[in-house]
Coordinates of C-alpha atoms in Angstrom, one line a residue:
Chain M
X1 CA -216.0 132.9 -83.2
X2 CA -213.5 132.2 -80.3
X3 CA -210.0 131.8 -80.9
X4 CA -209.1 128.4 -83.5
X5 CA -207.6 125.3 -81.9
X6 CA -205.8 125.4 -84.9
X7 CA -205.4 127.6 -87.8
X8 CA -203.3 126.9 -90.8
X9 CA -202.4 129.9 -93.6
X10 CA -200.8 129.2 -96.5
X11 CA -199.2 126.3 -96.2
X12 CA -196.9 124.8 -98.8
X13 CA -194.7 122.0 -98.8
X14 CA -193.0 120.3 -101.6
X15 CA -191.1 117.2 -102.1
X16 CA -188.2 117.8 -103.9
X17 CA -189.6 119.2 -107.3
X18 CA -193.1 118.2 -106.5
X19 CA -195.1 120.7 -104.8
X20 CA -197.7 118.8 -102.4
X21 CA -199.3 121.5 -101.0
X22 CA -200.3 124.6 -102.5
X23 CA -201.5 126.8 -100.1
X24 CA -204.1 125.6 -97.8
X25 CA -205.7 127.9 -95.1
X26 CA -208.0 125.9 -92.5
X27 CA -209.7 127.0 -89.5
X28 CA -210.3 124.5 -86.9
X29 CA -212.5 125.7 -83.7
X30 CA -212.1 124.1 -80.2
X31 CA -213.9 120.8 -80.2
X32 CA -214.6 120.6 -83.8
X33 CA -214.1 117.0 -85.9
X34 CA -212.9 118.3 -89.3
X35 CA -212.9 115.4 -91.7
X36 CA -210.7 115.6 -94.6
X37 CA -211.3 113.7 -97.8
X38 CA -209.3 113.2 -101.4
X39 CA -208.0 111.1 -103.6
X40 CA -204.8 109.6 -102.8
X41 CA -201.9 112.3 -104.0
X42 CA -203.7 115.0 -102.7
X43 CA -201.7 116.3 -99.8
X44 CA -204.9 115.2 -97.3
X45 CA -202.1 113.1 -95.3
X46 CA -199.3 115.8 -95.2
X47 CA -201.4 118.7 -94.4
X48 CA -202.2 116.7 -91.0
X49 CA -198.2 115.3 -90.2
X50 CA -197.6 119.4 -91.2
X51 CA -200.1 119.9 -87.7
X52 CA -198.1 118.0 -85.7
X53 CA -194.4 118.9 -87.4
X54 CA -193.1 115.8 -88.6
X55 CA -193.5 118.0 -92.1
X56 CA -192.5 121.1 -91.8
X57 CA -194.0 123.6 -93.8
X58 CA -191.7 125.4 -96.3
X59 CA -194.5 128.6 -96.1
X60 CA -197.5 129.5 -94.1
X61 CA -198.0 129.8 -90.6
X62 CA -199.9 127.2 -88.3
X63 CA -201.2 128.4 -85.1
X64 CA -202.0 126.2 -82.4
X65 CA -204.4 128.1 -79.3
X66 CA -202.8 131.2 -80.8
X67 CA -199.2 130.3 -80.6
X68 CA -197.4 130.7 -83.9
X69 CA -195.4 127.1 -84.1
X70 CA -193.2 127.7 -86.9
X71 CA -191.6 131.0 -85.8
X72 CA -190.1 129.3 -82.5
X73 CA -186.1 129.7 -82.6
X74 CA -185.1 126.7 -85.1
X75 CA -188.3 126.7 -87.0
X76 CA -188.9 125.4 -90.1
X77 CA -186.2 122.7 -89.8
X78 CA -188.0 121.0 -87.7
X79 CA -185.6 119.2 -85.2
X80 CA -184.8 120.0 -81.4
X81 CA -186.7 123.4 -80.7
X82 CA -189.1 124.2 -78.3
X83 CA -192.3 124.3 -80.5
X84 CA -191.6 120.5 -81.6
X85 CA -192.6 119.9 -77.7
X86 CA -194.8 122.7 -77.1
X87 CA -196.6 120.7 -80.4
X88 CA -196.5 117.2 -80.2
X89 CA -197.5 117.3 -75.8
X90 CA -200.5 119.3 -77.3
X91 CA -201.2 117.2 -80.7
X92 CA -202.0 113.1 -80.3
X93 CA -201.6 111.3 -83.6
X94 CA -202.8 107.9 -84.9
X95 CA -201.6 106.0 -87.8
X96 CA -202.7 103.7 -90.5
X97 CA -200.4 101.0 -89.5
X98 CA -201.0 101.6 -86.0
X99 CA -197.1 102.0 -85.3
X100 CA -197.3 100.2 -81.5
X101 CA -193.8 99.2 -80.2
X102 CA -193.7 95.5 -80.7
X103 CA -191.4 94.8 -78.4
X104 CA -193.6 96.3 -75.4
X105 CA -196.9 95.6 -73.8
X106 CA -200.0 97.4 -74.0
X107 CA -199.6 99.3 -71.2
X108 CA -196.0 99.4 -71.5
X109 CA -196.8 101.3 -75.3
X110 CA -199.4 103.8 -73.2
X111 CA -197.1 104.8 -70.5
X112 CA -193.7 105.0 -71.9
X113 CA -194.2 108.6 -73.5
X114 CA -196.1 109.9 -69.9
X115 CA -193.1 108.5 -68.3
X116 CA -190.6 110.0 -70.4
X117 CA -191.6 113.1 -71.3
X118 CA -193.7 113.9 -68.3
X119 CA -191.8 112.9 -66.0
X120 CA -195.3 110.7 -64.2
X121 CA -194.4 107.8 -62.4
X122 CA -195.1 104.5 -63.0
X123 CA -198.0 103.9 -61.0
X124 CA -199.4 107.5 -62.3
X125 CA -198.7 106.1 -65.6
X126 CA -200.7 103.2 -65.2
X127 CA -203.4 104.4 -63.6
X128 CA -204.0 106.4 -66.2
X129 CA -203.6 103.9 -68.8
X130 CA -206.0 101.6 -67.2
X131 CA -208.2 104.3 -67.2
X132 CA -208.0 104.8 -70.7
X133 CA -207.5 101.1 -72.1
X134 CA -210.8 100.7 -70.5
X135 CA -212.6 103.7 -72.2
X136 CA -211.6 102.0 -75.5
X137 CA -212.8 98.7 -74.9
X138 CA -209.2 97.1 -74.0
X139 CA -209.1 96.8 -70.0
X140 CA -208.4 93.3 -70.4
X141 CA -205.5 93.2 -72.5
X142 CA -203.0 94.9 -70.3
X143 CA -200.2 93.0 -70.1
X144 CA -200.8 91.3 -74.0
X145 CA -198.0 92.2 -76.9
X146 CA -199.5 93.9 -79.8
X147 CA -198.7 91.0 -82.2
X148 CA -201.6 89.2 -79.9
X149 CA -204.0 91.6 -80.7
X150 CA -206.6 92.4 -83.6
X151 CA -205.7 95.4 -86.3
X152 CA -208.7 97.1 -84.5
X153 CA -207.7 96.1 -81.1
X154 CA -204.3 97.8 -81.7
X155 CA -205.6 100.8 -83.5
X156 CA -207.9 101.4 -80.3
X157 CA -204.4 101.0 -78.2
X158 CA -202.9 103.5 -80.4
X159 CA -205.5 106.1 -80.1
X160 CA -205.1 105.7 -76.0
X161 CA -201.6 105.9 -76.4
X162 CA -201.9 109.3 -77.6
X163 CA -204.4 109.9 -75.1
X164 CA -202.4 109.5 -72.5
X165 CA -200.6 112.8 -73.3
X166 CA -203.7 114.5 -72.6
X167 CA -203.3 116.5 -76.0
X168 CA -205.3 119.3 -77.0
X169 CA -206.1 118.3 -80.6
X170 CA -206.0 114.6 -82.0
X171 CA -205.2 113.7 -85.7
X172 CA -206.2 111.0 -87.0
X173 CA -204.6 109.5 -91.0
X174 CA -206.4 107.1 -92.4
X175 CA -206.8 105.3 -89.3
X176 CA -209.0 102.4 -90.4
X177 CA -207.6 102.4 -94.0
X178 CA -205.3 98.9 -93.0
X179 CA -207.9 97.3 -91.1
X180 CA -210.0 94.0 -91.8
X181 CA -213.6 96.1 -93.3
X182 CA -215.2 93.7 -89.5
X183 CA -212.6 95.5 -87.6
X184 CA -213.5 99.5 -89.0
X185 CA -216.5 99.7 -86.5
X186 CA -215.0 99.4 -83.5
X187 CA -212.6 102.2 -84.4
X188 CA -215.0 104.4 -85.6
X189 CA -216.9 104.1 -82.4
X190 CA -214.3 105.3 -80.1
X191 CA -213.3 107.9 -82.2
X192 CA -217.2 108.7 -82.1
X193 CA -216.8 108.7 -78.0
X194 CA -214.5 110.7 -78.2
X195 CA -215.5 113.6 -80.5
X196 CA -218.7 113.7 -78.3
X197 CA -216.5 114.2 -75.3
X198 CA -215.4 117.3 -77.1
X199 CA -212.1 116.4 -78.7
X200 CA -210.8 119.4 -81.1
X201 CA -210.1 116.5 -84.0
X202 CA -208.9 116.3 -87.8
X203 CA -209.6 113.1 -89.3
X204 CA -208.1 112.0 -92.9
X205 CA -210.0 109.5 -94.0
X206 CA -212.3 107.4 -96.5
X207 CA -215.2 106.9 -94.1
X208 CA -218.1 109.0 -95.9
X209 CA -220.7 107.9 -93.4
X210 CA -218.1 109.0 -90.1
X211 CA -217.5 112.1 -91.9
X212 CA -221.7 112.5 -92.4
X213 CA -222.3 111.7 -89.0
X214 CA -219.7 113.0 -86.7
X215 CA -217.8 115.6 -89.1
X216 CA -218.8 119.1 -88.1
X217 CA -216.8 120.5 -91.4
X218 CA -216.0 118.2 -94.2
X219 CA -213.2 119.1 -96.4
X220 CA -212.4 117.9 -99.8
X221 CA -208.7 118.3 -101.0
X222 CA -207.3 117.9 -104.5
X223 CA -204.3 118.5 -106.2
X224 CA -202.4 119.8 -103.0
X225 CA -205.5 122.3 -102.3
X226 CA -208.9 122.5 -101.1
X227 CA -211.4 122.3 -103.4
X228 CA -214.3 122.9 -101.3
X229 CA -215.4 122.5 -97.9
X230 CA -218.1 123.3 -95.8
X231 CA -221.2 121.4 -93.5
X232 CA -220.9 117.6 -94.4
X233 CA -224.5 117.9 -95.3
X234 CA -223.1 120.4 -98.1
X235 CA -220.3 118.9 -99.3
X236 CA -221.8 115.3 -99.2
X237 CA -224.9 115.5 -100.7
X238 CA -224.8 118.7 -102.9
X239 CA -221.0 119.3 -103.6
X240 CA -220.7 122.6 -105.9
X241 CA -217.1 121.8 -107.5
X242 CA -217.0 118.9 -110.2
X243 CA -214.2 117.6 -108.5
X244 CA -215.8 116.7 -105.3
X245 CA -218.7 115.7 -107.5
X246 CA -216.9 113.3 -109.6
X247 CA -214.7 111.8 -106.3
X248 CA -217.9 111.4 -104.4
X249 CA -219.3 109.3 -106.8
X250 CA -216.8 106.7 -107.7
X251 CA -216.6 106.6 -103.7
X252 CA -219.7 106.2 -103.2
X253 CA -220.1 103.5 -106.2
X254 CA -218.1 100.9 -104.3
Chain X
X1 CA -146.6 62.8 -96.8
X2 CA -144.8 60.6 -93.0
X3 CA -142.8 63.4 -92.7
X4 CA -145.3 66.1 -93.3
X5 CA -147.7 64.1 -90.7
X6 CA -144.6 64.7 -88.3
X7 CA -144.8 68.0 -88.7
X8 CA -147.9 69.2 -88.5
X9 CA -150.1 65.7 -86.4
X10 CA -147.6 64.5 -83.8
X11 CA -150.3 63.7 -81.6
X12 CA -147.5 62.5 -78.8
X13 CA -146.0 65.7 -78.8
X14 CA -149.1 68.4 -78.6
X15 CA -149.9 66.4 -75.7
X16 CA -146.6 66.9 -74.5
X17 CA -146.9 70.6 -75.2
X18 CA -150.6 71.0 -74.2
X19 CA -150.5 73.2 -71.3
X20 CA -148.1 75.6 -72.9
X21 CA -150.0 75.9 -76.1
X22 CA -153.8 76.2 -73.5
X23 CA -151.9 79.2 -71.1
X24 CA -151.5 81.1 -74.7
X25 CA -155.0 80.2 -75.6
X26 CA -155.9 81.7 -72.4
X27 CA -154.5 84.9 -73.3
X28 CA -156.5 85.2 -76.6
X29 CA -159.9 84.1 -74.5
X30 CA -159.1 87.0 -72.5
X31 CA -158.1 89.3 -75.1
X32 CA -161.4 88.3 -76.5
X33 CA -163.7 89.2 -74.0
X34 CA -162.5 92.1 -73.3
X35 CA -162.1 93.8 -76.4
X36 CA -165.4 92.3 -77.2
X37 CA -167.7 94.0 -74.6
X38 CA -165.8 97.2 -75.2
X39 CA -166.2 96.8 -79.0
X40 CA -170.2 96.0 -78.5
X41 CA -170.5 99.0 -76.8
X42 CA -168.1 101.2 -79.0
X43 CA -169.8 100.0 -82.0
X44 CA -173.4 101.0 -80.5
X45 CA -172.5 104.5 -79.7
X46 CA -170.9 105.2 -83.5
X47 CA -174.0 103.5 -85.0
X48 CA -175.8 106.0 -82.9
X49 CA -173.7 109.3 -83.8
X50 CA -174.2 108.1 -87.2
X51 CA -178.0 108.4 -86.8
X52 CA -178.3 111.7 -85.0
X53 CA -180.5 114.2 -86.9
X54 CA -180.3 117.6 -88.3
X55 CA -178.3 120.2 -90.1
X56 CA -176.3 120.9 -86.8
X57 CA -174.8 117.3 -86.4
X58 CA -173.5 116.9 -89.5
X59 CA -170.4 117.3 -88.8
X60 CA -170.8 114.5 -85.9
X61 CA -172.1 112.4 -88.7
X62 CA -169.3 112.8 -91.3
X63 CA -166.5 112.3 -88.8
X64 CA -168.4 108.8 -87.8
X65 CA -168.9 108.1 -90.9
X66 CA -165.0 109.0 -91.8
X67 CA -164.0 106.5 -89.1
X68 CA -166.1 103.6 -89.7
X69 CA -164.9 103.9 -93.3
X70 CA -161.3 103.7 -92.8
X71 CA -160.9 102.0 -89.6
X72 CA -162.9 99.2 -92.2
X73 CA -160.3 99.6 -94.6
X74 CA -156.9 99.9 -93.0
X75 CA -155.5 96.1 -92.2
X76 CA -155.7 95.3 -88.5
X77 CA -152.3 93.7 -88.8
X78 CA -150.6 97.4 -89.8
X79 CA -152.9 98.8 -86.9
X80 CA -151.5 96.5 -84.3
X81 CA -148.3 97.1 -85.1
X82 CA -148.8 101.0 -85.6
X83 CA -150.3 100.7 -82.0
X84 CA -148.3 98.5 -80.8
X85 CA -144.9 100.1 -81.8
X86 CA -146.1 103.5 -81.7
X87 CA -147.9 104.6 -79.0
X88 CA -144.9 103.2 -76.6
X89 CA -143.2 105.8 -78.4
X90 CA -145.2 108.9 -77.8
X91 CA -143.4 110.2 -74.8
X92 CA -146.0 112.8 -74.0
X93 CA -148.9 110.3 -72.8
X94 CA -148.2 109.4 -68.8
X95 CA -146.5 106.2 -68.8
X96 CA -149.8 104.4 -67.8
X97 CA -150.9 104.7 -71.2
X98 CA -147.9 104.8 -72.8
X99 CA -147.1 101.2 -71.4
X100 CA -150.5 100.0 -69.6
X101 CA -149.6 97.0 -67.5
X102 CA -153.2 97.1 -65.8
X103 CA -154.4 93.2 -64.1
X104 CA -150.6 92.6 -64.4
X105 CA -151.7 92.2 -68.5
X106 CA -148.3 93.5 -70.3
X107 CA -148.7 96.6 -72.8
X108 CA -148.8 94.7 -75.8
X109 CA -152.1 93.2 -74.7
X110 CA -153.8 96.5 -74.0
X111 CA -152.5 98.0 -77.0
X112 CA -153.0 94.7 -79.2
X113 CA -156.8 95.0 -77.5
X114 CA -157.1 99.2 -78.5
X115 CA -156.3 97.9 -82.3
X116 CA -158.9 95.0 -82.1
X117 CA -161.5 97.6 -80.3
X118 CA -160.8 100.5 -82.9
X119 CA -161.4 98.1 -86.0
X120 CA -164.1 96.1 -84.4
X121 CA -166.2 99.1 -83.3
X122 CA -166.5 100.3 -87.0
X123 CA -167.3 96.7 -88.0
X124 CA -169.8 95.9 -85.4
X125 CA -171.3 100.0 -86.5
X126 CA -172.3 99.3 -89.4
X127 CA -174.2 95.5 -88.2
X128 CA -176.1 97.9 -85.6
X129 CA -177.2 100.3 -88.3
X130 CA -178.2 97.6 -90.4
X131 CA -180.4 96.6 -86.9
X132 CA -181.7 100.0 -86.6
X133 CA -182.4 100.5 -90.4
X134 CA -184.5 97.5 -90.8
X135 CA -187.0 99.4 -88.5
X136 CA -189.9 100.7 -89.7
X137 CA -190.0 104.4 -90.3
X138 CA -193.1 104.8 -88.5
X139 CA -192.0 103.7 -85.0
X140 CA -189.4 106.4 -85.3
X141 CA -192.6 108.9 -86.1
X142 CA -194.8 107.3 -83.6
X143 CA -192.4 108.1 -80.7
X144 CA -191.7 111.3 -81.9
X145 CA -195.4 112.2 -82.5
X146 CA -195.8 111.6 -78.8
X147 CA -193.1 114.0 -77.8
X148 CA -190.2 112.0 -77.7
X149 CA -186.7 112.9 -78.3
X150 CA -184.5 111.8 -80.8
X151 CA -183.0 110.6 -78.1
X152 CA -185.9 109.3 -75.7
X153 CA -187.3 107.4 -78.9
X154 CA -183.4 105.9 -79.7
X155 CA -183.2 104.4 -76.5
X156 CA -187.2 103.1 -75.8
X157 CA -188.1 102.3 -79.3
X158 CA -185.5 102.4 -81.9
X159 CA -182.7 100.4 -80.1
X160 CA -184.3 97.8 -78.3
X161 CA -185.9 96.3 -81.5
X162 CA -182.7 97.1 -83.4
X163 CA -180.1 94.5 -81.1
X164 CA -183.0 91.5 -81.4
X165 CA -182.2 91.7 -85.0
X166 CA -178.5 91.7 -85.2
X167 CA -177.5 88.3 -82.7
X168 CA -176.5 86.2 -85.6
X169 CA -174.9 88.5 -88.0
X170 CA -172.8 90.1 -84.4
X171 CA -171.9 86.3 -83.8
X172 CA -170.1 86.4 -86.8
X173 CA -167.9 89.4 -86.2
X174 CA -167.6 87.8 -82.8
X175 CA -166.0 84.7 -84.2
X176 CA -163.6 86.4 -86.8
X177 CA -162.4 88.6 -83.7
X178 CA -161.6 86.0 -82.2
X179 CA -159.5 84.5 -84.5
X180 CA -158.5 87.7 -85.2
X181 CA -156.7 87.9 -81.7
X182 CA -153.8 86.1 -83.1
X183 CA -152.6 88.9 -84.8
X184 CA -151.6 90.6 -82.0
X185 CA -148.5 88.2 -81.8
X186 CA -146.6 90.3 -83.9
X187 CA -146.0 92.7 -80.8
X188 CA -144.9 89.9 -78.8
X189 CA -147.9 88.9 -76.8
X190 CA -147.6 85.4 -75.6
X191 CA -150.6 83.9 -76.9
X192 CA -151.0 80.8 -78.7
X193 CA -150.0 81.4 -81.9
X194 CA -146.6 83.2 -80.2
X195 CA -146.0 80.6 -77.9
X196 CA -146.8 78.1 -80.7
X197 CA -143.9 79.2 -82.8
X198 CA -141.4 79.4 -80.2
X199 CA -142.3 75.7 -79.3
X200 CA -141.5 75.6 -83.1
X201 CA -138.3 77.5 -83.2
X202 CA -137.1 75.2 -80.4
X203 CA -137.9 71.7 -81.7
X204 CA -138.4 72.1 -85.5
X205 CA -142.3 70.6 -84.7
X206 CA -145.2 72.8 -85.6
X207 CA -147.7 70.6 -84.6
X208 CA -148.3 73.0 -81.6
X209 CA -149.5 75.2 -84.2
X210 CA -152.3 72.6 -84.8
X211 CA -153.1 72.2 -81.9
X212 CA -154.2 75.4 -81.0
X213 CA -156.1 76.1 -84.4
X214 CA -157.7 72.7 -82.5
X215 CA -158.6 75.1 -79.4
X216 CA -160.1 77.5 -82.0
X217 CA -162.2 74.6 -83.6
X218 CA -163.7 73.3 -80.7
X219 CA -164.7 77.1 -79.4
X220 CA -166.1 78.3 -82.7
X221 CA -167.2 75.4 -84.6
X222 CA -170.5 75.1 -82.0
X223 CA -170.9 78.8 -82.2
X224 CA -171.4 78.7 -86.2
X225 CA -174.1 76.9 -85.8
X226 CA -175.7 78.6 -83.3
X227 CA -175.7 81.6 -85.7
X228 CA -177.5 78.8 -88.1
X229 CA -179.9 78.7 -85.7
X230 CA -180.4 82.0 -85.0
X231 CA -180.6 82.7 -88.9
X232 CA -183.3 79.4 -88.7
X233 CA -185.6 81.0 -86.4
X234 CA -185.5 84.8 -87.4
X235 CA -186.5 83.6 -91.0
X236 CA -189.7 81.4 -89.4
X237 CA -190.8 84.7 -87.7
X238 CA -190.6 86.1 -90.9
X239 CA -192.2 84.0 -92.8
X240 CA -195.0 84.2 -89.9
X241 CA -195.4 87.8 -91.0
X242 CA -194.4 89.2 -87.2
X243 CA -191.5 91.3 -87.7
X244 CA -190.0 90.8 -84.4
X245 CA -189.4 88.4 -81.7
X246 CA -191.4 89.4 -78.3
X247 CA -190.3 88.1 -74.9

């Protein structure tokens, strides 16, 4: 197999006394859509903000395209050194509560970080953002505030706000988990468009038919470890471990 | 109760002595502004040294934090007159600083001004931390996640929706600075409480003194309610469920 995207090795973070994760090692190949599921508690949603930094790891090492991020100078207290933005120019993240900047415009929210960071200009910026607001459905709503918009419309604005940063990987926490259950498809769609454009993705998330369908690896995480993981044909239909068993079905009850 | 009215609501003499008593007013208006912009601005930048993150700027944060504390606590009468009496005294400074005399304002305005600024800047802190704390958490990790500074995602994201929440509860430091420019009579600044009490001295009358706590009325009386408005509308949003006010 070619060199991982990303590649986590015994991670571990805890919260004060509480220990949230207990050691997870993850392999994720270039244009791969890992999906991650658990029950709430189980460390699905840190292990992803531990991708992108905003947890540091305590141990373990996570490579991203073969660079060891948690051994640049600084590491491990996570503030001000170079991996943070060798890292988050290379990872996109979307939210559950969308997090737009209310007090700026659609396109305003897509270009400020090209702007910033990149040093594009504003009529790079935009081009780009047109570009992208279209690909999600949302060429039309330029110039709107995100209090206009739908909880899906914003959602899709967040994911081509990260976009715009051209990132490498995109991860994605429980993205549709706050939206109205109308709303969820749209979502799902573009992130569907855009794992078939080859987008290296992890994707926490509730979604047991996005996870059958697009998910090239399903993982199920318990307890601050993973339980089992494998094909989503595997895990789905014929998990081996009681716990995914027992998780699966009161999912799959509702 | 005639001779108290006299004293105090001779309406014949504060029209006598109206101009007097307005040229101090002026002096406080001035006073006012100026230390005001200055203290908006000095309040910003602690609020933000107070917010800067990670092990290597604590010691940043616990000297802001030191100063906001006890420029709170120590009286602003005892810092005028520290200021105002001292810092004449310290005959190392050039004398421009020693005795500033700048837009032919005498020293014991600029000084009187430095003790409003120094007092006000920790007050006005802590309403601008209030602002920036009322922000969600996750816009703070949304910039960030998109490569961001601490910095970058102060001043595009953090701020901007920070000082839309803070008008009304500013307005009201505004006002008691305001008022609070009277102190600075006790160093001999010829505002209107100062040139109130020399009318005094002179003619045993203090309705002068009335008269300009009327000037202070009609200023500030309109501006409390439009902090009532403010507070009105900020609590409709609200209830609207948007958390902030877009353009």
């Amino acid at each position: 197999m070619a060199e991982a995207m990303v590649k986590l090795s015994g991670i571990q973070k805890s919260f004060g006394a509480l220990e949230v994760l207990k050691g997870v090692n993850l392999e994720v190949a270039k244009g791969e859509v890992v999906c991650i599921l658990g029950p709430s508690g189980s460390g699905k949603s840190t292990l992803l903000r531990c991708v992108n930094l905003l947890e540091p790891p305590e141990q373990g090492e996570i490579f991203l395209e073969g660079h060891d991020i948690c051994k640049g100078p600084g590491s491990g207290t996570g503030e001000q050194s170079w991996e943070l933005n060798f890292v988050r120019q290379r990872v996109g993240m979307v939210f559950q509560q969308f997090n737009l900047f209310p007090h700026k415009t659609v396109v305003e929210n897509v270009t400020m970080a090209p702007r910033e960071v990149l040093g594009k200009s504003r009529e790079e910026a935009e081009a780009k953002a047109k570009e992208l607001l279209e690909r999600v459905g949302l060429g039309d709503k330029f110039d709107q505030y995100p209090e206009r918009l739908s909880g899906g419309q914003q959602q899709r604005v967040a994911i081509a706000r990260a976009l715009a940063m051209e990132p490498r990987v995109m991860l994605f926490d429980e993205v549709t988990s706050a939206l109205d259950p109308e709303l969820v498809k749209e979502v799902l769609d573009t992130m569907r468009e855009l794992a078939e454009e080859g987008m290296t993705m992890l994707v926490v998330t509730h979604e047991i038919g996005f996870a059958r369908e697009v998910g090239d690896q399903v993982v199920f995480m318990d307890g601050g470890v993973i339980v089992e993981q494998g094909k989503p044909a595997a895990v789905l239909d014929d998990p081996r471990e009681e716990r995914t068993k027992q998780f699966l079905g009161l999912v799959l009850e509702r | 109760m005639q001779e108290f009215i006299n004293q105090f609501f001779d309406v014949g003499f504060m029209l006598d002595h109206f101009d007097e008593v307005l040229e101090g007013f002026w002096v406080n208006l001035q006073l006012f502004a100026i230390a005001a912009v200055i203290a908006l601005l000095w309040g910003l930048v602690l609020a933000l040294l107070r917010q800067i993150p990670g092990r290597p700027a604590k010691p940043i944060r616990g000297l802001t934090i030191a100063y906001i504390d006890v420029f709170r606590a120590v009286p602003l009468l005892i810092l005028i007159l520290a200021f105002g009496l001292g810092i004449p005294s310290l005959d190392f400074l050039p004398k421009a600083l020693r005795l500033p005399q700048w837009f032919g304002k005498p020293d014991s305005f600029w000084l009187g001004c430095l003790a409003l600024v120094v007092t006000y800047g920790a007050y006005m802190a802590e309403v601008y931390r209030a602002g920036i704390e009322a922000i969600p958490g996750g816009q703070m990790e949304a910039a960030r996640s998109l490569g961001m500074s601490h910095f970058q995602s102060m001043r595009n994201v953090i701020v901007p929706q920070a000082v839309r929440k803070v008008p009304a509860p500013m307005l009201n430091e505004l006002i008691a600075l305001l008022k609070d420019t009277t102190l600075v009579s006790v160093i001999a600044l010829n505002e209107v409480i100062q040139t109130a009490t020399d009318i005094q001295t002179k003619t045993f009358n203090s309705s002068a003194l009335t008269l300009g706590s009327l000037m202070f009325l009609v200023i500030i009386l309109p501006l409390a309610r439009v902090v009532d408005r403010m507070i009105a509308r900020n609590q409709s949003r609200v209830t609207r469920g948007s958390h902030i006010e877009v353009a």
